[in-house]
XYZ file of C-alpha atoms in Angstrom:
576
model
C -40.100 126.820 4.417
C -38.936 129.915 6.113
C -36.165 129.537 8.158
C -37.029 131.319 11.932
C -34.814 133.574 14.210
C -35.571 135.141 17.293
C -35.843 138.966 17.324
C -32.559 139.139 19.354
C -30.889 137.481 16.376
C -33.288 139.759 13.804
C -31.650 142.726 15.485
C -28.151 141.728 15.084
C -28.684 140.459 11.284
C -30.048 143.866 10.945
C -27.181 146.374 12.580
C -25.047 144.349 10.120
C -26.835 144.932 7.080
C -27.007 147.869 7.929
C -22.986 148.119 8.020
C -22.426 148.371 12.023
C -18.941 147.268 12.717
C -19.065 148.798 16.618
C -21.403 148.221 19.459
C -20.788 150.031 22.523
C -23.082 148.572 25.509
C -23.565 147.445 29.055
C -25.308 144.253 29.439
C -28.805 143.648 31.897
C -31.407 141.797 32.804
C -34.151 143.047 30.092
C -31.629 143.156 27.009
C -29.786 139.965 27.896
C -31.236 137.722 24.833
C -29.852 140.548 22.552
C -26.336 139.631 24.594
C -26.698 135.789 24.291
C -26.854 136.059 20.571
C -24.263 138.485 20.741
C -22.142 135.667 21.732
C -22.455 134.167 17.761
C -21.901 137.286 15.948
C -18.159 138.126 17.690
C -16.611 137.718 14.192
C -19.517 140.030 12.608
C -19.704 142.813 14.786
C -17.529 143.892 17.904
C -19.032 145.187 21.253
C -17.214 147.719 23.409
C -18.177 146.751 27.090
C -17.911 150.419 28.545
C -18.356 150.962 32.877
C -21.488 153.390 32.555
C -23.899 153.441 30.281
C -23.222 157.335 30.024
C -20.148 156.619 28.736
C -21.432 154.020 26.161
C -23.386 156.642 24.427
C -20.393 159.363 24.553
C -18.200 156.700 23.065
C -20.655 156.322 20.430
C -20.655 159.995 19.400
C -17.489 160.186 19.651
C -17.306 157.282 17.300
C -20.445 158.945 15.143
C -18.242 162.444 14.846
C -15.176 161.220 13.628
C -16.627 158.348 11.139
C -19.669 159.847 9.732
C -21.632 157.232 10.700
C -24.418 156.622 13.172
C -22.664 155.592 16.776
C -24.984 152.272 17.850
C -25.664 151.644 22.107
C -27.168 148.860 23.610
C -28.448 149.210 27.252
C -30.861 147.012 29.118
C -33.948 148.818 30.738
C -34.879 151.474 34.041
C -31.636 152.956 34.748
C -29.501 152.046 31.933
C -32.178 153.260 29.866
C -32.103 156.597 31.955
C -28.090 156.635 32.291
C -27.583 157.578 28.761
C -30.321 160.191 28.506
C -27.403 162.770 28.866
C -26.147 161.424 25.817
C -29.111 161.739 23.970
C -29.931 165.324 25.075
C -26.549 166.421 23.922
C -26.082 164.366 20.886
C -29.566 166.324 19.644
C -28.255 169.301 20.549
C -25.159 168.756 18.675
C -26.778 166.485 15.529
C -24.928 163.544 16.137
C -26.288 160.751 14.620
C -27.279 157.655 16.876
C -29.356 154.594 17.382
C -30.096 153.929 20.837
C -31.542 150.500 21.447
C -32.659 149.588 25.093
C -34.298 146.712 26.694
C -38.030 146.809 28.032
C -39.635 144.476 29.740
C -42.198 141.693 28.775
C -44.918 143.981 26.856
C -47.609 141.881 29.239
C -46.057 143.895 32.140
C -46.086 147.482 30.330
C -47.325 149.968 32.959
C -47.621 147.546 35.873
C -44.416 148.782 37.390
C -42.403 146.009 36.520
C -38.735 145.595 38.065
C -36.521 148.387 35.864
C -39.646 149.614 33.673
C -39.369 153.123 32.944
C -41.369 154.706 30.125
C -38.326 155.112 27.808
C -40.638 156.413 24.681
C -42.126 159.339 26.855
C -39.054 160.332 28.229
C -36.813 160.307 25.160
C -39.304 161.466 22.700
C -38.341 165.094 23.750
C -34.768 164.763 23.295
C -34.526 162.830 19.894
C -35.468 162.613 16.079
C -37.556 159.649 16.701
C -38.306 157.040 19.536
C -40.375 153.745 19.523
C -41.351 151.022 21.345
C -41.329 147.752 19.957
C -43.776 144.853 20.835
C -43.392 142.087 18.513
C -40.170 140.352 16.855
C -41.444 140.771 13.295
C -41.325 144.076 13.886
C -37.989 144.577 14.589
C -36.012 144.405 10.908
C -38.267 147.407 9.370
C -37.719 150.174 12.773
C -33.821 149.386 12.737
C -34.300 150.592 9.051
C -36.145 153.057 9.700
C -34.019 154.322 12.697
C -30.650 154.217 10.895
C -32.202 156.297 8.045
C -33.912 159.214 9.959
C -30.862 158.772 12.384
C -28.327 160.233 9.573
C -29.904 161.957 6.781
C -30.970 165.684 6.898
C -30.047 166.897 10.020
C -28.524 164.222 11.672
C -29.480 163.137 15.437
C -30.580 160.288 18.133
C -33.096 157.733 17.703
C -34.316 155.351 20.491
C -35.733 152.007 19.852
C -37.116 150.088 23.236
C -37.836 146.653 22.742
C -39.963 144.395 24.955
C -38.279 141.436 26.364
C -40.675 139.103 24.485
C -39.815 140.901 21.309
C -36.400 139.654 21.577
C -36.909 136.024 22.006
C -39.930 135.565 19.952
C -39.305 133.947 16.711
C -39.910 135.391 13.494
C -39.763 134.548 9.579
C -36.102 135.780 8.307
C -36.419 137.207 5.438
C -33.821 139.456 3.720
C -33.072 142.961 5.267
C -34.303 145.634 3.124
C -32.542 149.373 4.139
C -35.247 152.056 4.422
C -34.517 155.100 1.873
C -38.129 156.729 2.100
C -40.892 157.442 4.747
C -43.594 159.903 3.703
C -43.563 163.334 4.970
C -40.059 162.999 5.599
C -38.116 164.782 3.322
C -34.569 164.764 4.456
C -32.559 166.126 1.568
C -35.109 169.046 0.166
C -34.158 170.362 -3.695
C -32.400 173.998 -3.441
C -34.669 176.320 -5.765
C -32.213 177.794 -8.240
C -34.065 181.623 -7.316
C -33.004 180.842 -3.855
C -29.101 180.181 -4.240
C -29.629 183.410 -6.854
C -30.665 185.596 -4.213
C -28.232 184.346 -2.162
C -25.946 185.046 -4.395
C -26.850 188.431 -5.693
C -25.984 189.423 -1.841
C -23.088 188.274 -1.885
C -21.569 189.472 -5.053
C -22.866 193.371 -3.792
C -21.162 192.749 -0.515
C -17.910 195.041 0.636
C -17.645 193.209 3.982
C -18.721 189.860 3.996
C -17.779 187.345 6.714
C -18.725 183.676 6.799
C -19.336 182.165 9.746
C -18.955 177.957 9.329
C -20.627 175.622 11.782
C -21.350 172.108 12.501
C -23.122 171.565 9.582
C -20.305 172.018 7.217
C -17.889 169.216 9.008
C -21.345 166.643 8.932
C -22.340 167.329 5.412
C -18.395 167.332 3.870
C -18.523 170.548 2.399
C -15.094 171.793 3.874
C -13.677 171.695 0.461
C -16.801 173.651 -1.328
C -16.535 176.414 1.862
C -12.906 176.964 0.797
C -13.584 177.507 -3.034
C -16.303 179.613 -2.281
C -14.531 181.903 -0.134
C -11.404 182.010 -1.765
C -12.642 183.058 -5.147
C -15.220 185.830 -3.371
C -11.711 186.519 -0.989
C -14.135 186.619 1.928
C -12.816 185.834 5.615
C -14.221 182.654 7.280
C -15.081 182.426 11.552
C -16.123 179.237 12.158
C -18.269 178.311 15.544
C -17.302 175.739 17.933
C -18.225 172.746 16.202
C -17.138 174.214 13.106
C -13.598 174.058 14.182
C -11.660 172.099 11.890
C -13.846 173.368 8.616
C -10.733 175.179 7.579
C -7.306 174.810 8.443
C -5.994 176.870 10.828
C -3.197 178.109 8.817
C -5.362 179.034 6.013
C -5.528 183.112 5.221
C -9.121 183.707 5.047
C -9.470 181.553 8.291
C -10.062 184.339 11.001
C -10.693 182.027 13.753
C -13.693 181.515 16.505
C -16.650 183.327 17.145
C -18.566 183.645 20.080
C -18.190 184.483 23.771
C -14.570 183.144 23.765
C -14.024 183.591 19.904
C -11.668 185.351 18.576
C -11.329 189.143 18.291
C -11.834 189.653 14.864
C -14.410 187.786 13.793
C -16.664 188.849 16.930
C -15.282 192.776 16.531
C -16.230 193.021 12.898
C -20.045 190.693 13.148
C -20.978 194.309 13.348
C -19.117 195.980 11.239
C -20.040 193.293 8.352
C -22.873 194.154 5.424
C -23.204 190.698 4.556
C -23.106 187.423 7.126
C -22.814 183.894 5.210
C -24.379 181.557 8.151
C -23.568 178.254 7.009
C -24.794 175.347 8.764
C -25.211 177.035 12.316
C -27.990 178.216 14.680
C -27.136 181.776 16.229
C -26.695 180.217 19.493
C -26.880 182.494 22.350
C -23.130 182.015 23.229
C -22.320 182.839 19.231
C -24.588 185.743 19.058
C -24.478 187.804 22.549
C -27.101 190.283 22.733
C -29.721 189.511 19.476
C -30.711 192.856 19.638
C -27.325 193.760 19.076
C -25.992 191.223 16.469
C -24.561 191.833 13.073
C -26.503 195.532 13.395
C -25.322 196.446 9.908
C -25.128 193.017 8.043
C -27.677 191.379 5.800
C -27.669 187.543 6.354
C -27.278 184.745 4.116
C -27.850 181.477 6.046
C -27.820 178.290 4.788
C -28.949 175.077 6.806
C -30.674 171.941 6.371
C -32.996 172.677 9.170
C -35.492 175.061 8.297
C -36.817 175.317 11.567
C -33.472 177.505 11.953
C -34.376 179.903 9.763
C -35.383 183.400 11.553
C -35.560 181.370 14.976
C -33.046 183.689 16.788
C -31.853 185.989 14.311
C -33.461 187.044 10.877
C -32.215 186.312 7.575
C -32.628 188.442 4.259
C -32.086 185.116 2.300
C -32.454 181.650 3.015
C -31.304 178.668 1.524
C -32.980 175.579 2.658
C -31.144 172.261 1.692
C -27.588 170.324 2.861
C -24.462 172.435 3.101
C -22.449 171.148 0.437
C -24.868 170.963 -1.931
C -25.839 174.527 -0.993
C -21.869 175.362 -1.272
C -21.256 174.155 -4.762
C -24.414 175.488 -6.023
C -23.382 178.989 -4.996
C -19.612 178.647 -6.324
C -20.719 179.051 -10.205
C -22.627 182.155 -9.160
C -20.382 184.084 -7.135
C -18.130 187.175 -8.889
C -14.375 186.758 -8.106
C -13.766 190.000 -6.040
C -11.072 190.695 -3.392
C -11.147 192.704 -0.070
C -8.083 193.779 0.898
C -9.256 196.529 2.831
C -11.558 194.377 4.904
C -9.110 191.553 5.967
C -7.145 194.255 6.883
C -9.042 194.869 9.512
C -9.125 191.360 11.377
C -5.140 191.971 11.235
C -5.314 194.618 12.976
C -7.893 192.817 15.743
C -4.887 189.985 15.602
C -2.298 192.083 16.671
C -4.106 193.537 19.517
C -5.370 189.694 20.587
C -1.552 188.847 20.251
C -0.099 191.104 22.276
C -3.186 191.104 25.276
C -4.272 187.654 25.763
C -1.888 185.188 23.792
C 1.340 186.224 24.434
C 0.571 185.350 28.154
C -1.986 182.745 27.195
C 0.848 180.885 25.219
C 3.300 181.557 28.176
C 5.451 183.324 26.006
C 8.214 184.543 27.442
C 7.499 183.199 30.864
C 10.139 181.745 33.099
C 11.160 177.986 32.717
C 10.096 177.443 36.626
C 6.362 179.766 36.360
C 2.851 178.213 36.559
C 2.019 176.569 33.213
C -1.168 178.185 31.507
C -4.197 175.561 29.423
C -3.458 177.276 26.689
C 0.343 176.887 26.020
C -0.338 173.099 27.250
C -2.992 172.621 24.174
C -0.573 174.347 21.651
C 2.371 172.269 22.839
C 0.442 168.935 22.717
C -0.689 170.256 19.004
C 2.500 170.600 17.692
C 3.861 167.325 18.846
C 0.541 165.761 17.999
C 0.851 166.887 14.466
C -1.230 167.401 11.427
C -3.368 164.079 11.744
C -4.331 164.698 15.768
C -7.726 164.680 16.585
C -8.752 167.211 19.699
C -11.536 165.710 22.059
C -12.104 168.024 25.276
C -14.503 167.712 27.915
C -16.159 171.266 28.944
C -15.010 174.717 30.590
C -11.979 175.980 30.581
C -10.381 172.702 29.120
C -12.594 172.950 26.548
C -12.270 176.252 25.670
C -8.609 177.131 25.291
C -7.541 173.927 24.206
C -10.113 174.283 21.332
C -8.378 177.501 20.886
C -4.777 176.742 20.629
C -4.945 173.491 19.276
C -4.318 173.580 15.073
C -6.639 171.985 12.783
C -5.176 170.852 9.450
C -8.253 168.015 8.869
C -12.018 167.823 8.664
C -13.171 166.178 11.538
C -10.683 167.223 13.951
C -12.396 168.471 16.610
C -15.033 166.709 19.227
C -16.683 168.247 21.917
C -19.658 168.985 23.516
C -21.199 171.909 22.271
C -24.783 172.630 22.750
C -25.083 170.860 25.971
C -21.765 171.799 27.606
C -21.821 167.881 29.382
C -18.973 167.282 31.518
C -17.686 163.615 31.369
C -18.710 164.139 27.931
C -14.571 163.685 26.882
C -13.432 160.686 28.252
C -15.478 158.369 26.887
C -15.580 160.156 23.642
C -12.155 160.131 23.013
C -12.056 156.257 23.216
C -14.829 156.426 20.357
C -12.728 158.766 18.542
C -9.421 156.289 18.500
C -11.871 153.291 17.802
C -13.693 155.196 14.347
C -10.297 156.357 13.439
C -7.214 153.732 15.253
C -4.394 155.658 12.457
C -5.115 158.941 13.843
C -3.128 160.472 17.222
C -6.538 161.205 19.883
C -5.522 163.447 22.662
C -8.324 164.211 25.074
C -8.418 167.443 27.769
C -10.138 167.314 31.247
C -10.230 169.603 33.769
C -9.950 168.207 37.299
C -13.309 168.159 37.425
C -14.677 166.755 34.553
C -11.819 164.244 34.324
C -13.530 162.529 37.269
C -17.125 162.504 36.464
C -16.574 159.348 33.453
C -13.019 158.693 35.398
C -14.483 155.002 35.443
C -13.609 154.368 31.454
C -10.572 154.224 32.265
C -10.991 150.547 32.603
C -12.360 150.622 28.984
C -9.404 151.513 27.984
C -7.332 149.107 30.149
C -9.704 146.362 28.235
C -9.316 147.528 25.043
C -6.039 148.967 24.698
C -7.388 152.140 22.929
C -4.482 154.461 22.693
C -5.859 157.933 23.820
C -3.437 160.347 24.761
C -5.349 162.313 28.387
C -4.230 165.731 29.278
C -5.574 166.655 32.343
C -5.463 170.448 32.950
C -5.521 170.117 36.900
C -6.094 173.437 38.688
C -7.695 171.805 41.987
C -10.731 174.022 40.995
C -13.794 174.106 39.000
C -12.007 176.835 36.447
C -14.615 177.782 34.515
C -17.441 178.415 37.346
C -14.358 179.867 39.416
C -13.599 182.377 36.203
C -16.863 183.552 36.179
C -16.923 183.900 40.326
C -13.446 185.898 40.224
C -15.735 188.295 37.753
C -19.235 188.470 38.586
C -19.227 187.178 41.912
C -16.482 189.168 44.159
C -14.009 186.298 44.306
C -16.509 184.510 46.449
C -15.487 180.742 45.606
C -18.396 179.223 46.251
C -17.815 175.132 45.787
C -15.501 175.101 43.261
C -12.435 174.112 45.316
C -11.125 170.705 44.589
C -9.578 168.138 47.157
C -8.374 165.581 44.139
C -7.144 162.149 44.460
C -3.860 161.233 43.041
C -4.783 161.042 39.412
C -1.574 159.530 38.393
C -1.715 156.818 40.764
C -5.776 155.975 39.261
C -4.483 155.829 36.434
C -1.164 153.667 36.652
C -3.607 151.328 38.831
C -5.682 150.636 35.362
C -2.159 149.477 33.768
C -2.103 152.864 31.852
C 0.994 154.928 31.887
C 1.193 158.429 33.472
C 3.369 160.984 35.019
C 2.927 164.532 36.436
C 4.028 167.994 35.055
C 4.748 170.398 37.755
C 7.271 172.740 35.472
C 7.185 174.767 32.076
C 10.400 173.142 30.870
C 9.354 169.561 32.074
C 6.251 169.852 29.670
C 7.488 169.102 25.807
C 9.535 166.294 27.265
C 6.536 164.338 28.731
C 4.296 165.518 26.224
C 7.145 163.205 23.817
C 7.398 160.692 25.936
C 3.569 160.599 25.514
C 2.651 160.871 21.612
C 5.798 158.551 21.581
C 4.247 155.897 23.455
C 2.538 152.825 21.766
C -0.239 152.853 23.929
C -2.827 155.306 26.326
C -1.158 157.844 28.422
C -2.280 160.771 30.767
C -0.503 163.603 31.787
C -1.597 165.317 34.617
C -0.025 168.947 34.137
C -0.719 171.274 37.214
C -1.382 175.038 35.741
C -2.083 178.172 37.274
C -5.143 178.394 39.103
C -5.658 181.454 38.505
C -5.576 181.304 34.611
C -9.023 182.897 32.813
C -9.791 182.148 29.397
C -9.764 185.235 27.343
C -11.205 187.486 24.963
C -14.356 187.193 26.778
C -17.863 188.556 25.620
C -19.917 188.115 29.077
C -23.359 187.085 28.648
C -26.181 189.249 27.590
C -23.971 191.896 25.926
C -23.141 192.842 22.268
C -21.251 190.292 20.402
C -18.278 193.304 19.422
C -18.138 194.081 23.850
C -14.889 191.794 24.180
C -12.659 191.539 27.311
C -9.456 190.994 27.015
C -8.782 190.665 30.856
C -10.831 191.534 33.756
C -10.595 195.470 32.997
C -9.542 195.895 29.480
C -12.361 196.234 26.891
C -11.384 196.263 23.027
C -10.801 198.426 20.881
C -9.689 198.681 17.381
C -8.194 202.303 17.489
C -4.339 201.921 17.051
């Protein structure tokens, strides 16, 4: 006879099977027998018990982005449900794979109004791969398949599975788990037609100034390693977008650095002075690309993504090559003519030295008196050299974001974790803690501004409970910097709400039994930032900087990708 579980207990067996270690989760009324069976499976599976359900489903992409593997929430119904649909919008945008599970109530009181029902499937549907509702316990085992498959293959992202109160204590047969590894009409990993890698590389081997540009879909699908042998035998220069920070080390001499509307000189300067683009697992988002009509005028592009729905979307392609990154990487590599390009990297050196002298020299307060206002970007350097070569960079977003992603060095994959496509502040807090719990042997040190600092301040107690030893930089300016930037420019210095009146962070902080200090001074900072990465445990620095600090080169919005500020009046240009 068939032994019977509930479909609480069916849903645990399953996230196990399915090789869940880490739960992060906020208990409630319509997921609590989920919770009480929980209670047996401590040894099994561990649950991080966050303070806001938004930051359960950060921590669980930060968790997803640093592992690899699908980041798992559990949240009870109505506004837990609807806490963590920030989460879900930006973990789409971003293809960070997750399974969302949230408590409904009994499926006899769908659409009656019930106490904390909200139509979960309507409103997520939108904003992930896949979300159902589920109605019956014997149900349950087949959708977490399901979900956990369409969650991380092809281009990875969020599902959602609601499930009715009665689902969860009904009792069903138990019956071994069986992993999903097929659905029809899904085809997740599509075979790369050999004439289509040809093409691609027939246009690459005629190419006197090719660029690759590597995104997000490099670091998911593992293909740092094929990206390097590919451009090192071709000798073509690699920018990498946002996300694709950490695809090649820093140090590396073909890697030219960021592009985009805070990118790098170089890489942004010569997009339109390239014949050939290699667009490898990125989207020609609007802050990457400036002006369409404008973009890579003179280049033929190459791109390569797993998402064909990418293909000719914003910018158009003379080849294509539809399939996973890696795959796509190391198919190309046999076909590609060794070639250098002397010449042509020549001319991002040149770009360097003018980005050196305008904007980092100051940038990395070089130079600069001992007893001057501190700038973000010589704090993020500093931290990254003390960090060293195993430190993961989470930020939160804006100015934070933005020139710590810049100065910090990258010597692994998966090195880098912020919010991208969405831009969600809070996003880095609660992250970070992910980050340390996927990966406990590697340093984690987090940026906030002031402002975003305090929007997921409250997981701060998450890591009082659970020890997680994050390192917090908080880049406090007592202003919104990155809406204040763009006021001092656009807007006649007209500061319109973006003056802060902040608490005393240190004193939060030291009140959740985590260790902080302040920075007021340049030659106080590499001391604390020691004292810091030195310490067992969390730690937050709160390091005042210059308020008036801008992060530069700057391509404003709407203009050509190769229009590049390097202050307020100073437009590039390469003539020396």
């Amino acid at each position: 006879m068939e032994k019977k579980i509930s479909g609480a207990e069916a849903l645990i067996k399953s996230l196990i099977a399915e090789g869940v270690d880490r739960v992060f989760g906020y208990p409630g009324g319509a997921i609590i027998p989920v919770y009480d069976k929980l209670y047996d499976y401590t040894d099994s599976l561990t649950h991080v018990l966050v303070r806001h359900e938004q930051g359960a489903i950060h921590a669980a992409q930060g968790y997803a982005r640093v592992s690899g593997r699908p980041g798992v929430v559990i949240v009870t119904s109505g506004p837990a449900a609807t806490n963590v649909m920030t989460g879900l919008s930006d973990a789409m945008m971003d293809s960070t794979p997750l399974v969302v599970i949230t408590g409904q109530v009994y499926a006899s009181l769908l659409g009656s109004d019930a106490f904390q029902e909200t139509d979960v499937v309507g409103i997520t549907q939108p904003i992930t791969k896949w979300a159902i509702q589920v109605r019956r316990a014997e149900d349950i085992p087949a959708v977490v398949a399901r979900a956990f498959h369409i969650a991380s293959t092809g281009r990875p992202g969020p599902v959602v599975i609601d499930i009715a109160k009665n689902a969860q204590t009904d009792m069903l047969d138990e019956q071994a788990y069986r992993k999903c590894s097929y659905i029809r009409s899904y085809m997740p990993m599509p075979e790369i037609p050999d004439a289509d890698l040809r093409r691609a590389a027939d246009i690459i081997n005629a190419a006197e100034r090719p660029m690759i540009i590597s995104g997000h879909g490099v670091m998911i699908s593992g293909a740092e390693r094929a990206l390097q042998e590919l451009a090192e035998k071709a000798d073509i220069p690699v920018a990498t977008t946002l996300l694709g920070l950490s695809t090649i080390p820093t140090a590396h001499r073909l890697n030219k650095g960021m592009v985009g509307m805070h990118g790098n000189v170089g890489p942004n300067w010569n997009t339109n002075r390239a014949d050939v683009i290699v667009a490898v697992g990125m989207r020609f988002d609007d802050r990457v690309t400036g002006d369409v009509e404008r973009y890579a005028t003179g280049a033929r592009i190459v791109h390569i993504d797993i998402d064909a729905s990418e293909f000719n979307k914003n910018i158009p392609a003379a080849a294509t090559v539809h399939g996973d990154a890696r795959h796509a990487l190391e198919g190309l590599i046999p076909m590609i003519t060794s070639k250098t390009h002397d010449e042509w990297l020549a001319s991002f050196d040149r770009c360097d030295r003018v980005e050196y002298d305008m904007v980092e020299r100051a940038a990395l307060g070089v130079g600069a008196p001992a007893q001057g206002a501190m700038c973000m970007g010589e704090v993020a350097r500093k931290v990254s050299e003390v960090a060293g070569s195993d430190a993961v960079l989470v930020t939160d977003v804006g100015q934070n974001q933005l020139l710590s992603a810049r100065y910090f060095n990258y010597c692994k994959p998966r090195s880098i974790i912020t919010s991208g496509g969405l831009g969600t502040m809070g996003f880095g807090l609660p992250a970070a803690i992910g980050a340390k719990m996927a990966a406990p042997e590697r340093p984690v040190c987090i940026f906030c501004g002031d402002g975003g600092f305090q929007m997921t301040i409250q997981e701060l107690g998450t890591i009082m409970q659970y020890g997680t030893a994050v390192k917090i930089i908080v880049l406090n300016n007592d202003y919104l910097g990155n809406v204040r930037q763009w006021q001092a420019m656009f807007y006649d210095n007209r500061f319109s709400q973006t003056p802060m009146v902040n608490p005393d962070f240190v004193a939060i902080v030291r009140a959740y039994g985590i260790k902080a200090e302040n920075v007021e001074r340049r030659e106080d900072l590499e001391p604390a930032i020691r004292r810091m990465m030195e310490h067992p445990g969390a730690y937050m620095l709160n390091v005042r900087v210059d308020e008036r600090d801008m992060v530069f080169p700057m391509t404003p919005g709407g203009e050509a990708v190769d229009y590049i500020l390097l202050d307020e009046d100073t437009v590039f240009s390469d003539e020396e």
